[in-house]
């Protein structure tokens, strides 16, 4: 629905550039270890960003985050 998409867009625009990067990689199926290696961050740092992204996006699971990424046209279904 339009309302849900507006809310989703609003939540997404509140992410920092680094959180957007993490959002895209998590939605793309990368593990925290893989993201850490890719971005030269510790796994712990990645976990911290992941938690922030999940909270800001109000996603209770990675599956929900992936569905949001598809709705935001960040990834192909």
mmCIF file of C-alpha atoms in Angstrom:
data_model
loop_
_atom_site.group_PDB
_atom_site.id
_atom_site.type_symbol
_atom_site.label_atom_id
_atom_site.label_comp_id
_atom_site.label_asym_id
_atom_site.label_seq_id
_atom_site.Cartn_x
_atom_site.Cartn_y
_atom_site.Cartn_z
ATOM 1 C CA UNK A 1 0.000 0.000 0.000
ATOM 2 C CA UNK A 2 1.068 3.611 -0.556
ATOM 3 C CA UNK A 3 1.093 4.412 3.166
ATOM 4 C CA UNK A 4 3.374 1.487 3.969
ATOM 5 C CA UNK A 5 5.747 2.451 1.143
ATOM 6 C CA UNK A 6 5.868 6.068 2.353
ATOM 7 C CA UNK A 7 6.729 4.853 5.859
ATOM 8 C CA UNK A 8 9.352 2.554 4.394
ATOM 9 C CA UNK A 9 10.878 5.354 2.296
ATOM 10 C CA UNK A 10 10.914 7.634 5.332
ATOM 11 C CA UNK A 11 12.678 5.010 7.445
ATOM 12 C CA UNK A 12 15.172 4.323 4.661
ATOM 13 C CA UNK A 13 16.061 8.020 4.237
ATOM 14 C CA UNK A 14 17.002 8.114 7.947
ATOM 15 C CA UNK A 15 19.831 5.622 7.416
ATOM 16 C CA UNK A 16 23.385 6.985 7.278
ATOM 17 C CA UNK A 17 25.435 6.269 4.133
ATOM 18 C CA UNK A 18 27.287 3.500 6.016
ATOM 19 C CA UNK A 19 23.990 2.003 7.223
ATOM 20 C CA UNK A 20 22.696 2.018 3.630
ATOM 21 C CA UNK A 21 25.819 0.101 2.620
ATOM 22 C CA UNK A 22 25.204 -2.449 5.384
ATOM 23 C CA UNK A 23 21.478 -2.609 4.510
ATOM 24 C CA UNK A 24 22.291 -3.452 0.870
ATOM 25 C CA UNK A 25 24.865 -6.106 1.797
ATOM 26 C CA UNK A 26 22.663 -7.761 4.444
ATOM 27 C CA UNK A 27 19.720 -7.759 2.006
ATOM 28 C CA UNK A 28 22.098 -9.205 -0.590
ATOM 29 C CA UNK A 29 22.676 -12.199 1.664
ATOM 30 C CA UNK A 30 26.141 -11.403 2.945
ATOM 31 C CA UNK A 31 27.141 -12.601 6.430
ATOM 32 C CA UNK A 32 28.529 -10.151 8.964
ATOM 33 C CA UNK A 33 31.980 -11.729 8.477
ATOM 34 C CA UNK A 34 31.758 -11.277 4.693
ATOM 35 C CA UNK A 35 30.570 -7.670 5.086
ATOM 36 C CA UNK A 36 33.422 -6.993 7.513
ATOM 37 C CA UNK A 37 35.967 -8.380 5.053
ATOM 38 C CA UNK A 38 34.440 -6.415 2.156
ATOM 39 C CA UNK A 39 34.335 -3.076 4.037
ATOM 40 C CA UNK A 40 37.443 -3.650 6.162
ATOM 41 C CA UNK A 41 35.467 -3.545 9.413
ATOM 42 C CA UNK A 42 35.494 -5.908 12.376
ATOM 43 C CA UNK A 43 32.620 -8.393 12.559
ATOM 44 C CA UNK A 44 31.642 -6.739 15.817
ATOM 45 C CA UNK A 45 31.360 -3.326 14.152
ATOM 46 C CA UNK A 46 29.258 -4.840 11.367
ATOM 47 C CA UNK A 47 26.967 -6.479 13.968
ATOM 48 C CA UNK A 48 26.521 -3.084 15.596
ATOM 49 C CA UNK A 49 25.584 -1.464 12.259
ATOM 50 C CA UNK A 50 23.261 -4.370 11.457
ATOM 51 C CA UNK A 51 21.433 -3.863 14.755
ATOM 52 C CA UNK A 52 21.052 -0.129 14.025
ATOM 53 C CA UNK A 53 19.729 -0.837 10.525
ATOM 54 C CA UNK A 54 17.248 -3.475 11.784
ATOM 55 C CA UNK A 55 16.017 -1.060 14.447
ATOM 56 C CA UNK A 56 15.732 1.975 12.151
ATOM 57 C CA UNK A 57 13.989 -0.092 9.468
ATOM 58 C CA UNK A 58 11.775 -1.789 12.084
ATOM 59 C CA UNK A 59 12.683 -5.155 10.571
ATOM 60 C CA UNK A 60 12.387 -8.029 13.023
ATOM 61 C CA UNK A 61 14.339 -10.404 10.792
ATOM 62 C CA UNK A 62 16.635 -10.461 7.787
ATOM 63 C CA UNK A 63 13.738 -11.882 5.745
ATOM 64 C CA UNK A 64 11.709 -8.742 6.496
ATOM 65 C CA UNK A 65 14.722 -6.579 5.597
ATOM 66 C CA UNK A 66 15.044 -8.409 2.257
ATOM 67 C CA UNK A 67 11.343 -7.804 1.502
ATOM 68 C CA UNK A 68 11.858 -4.116 2.333
ATOM 69 C CA UNK A 69 14.887 -3.982 0.029
ATOM 70 C CA UNK A 70 12.776 -5.433 -2.786
ATOM 71 C CA UNK A 71 9.973 -2.907 -2.139
ATOM 72 C CA UNK A 72 12.573 -0.095 -2.112
ATOM 73 C CA UNK A 73 13.929 -1.488 -5.422
ATOM 74 C CA UNK A 74 17.393 -1.904 -3.847
ATOM 75 C CA UNK A 75 17.540 -5.551 -4.997
ATOM 76 C CA UNK A 76 15.758 -7.680 -7.577
ATOM 77 C CA UNK A 77 13.262 -10.247 -6.236
#
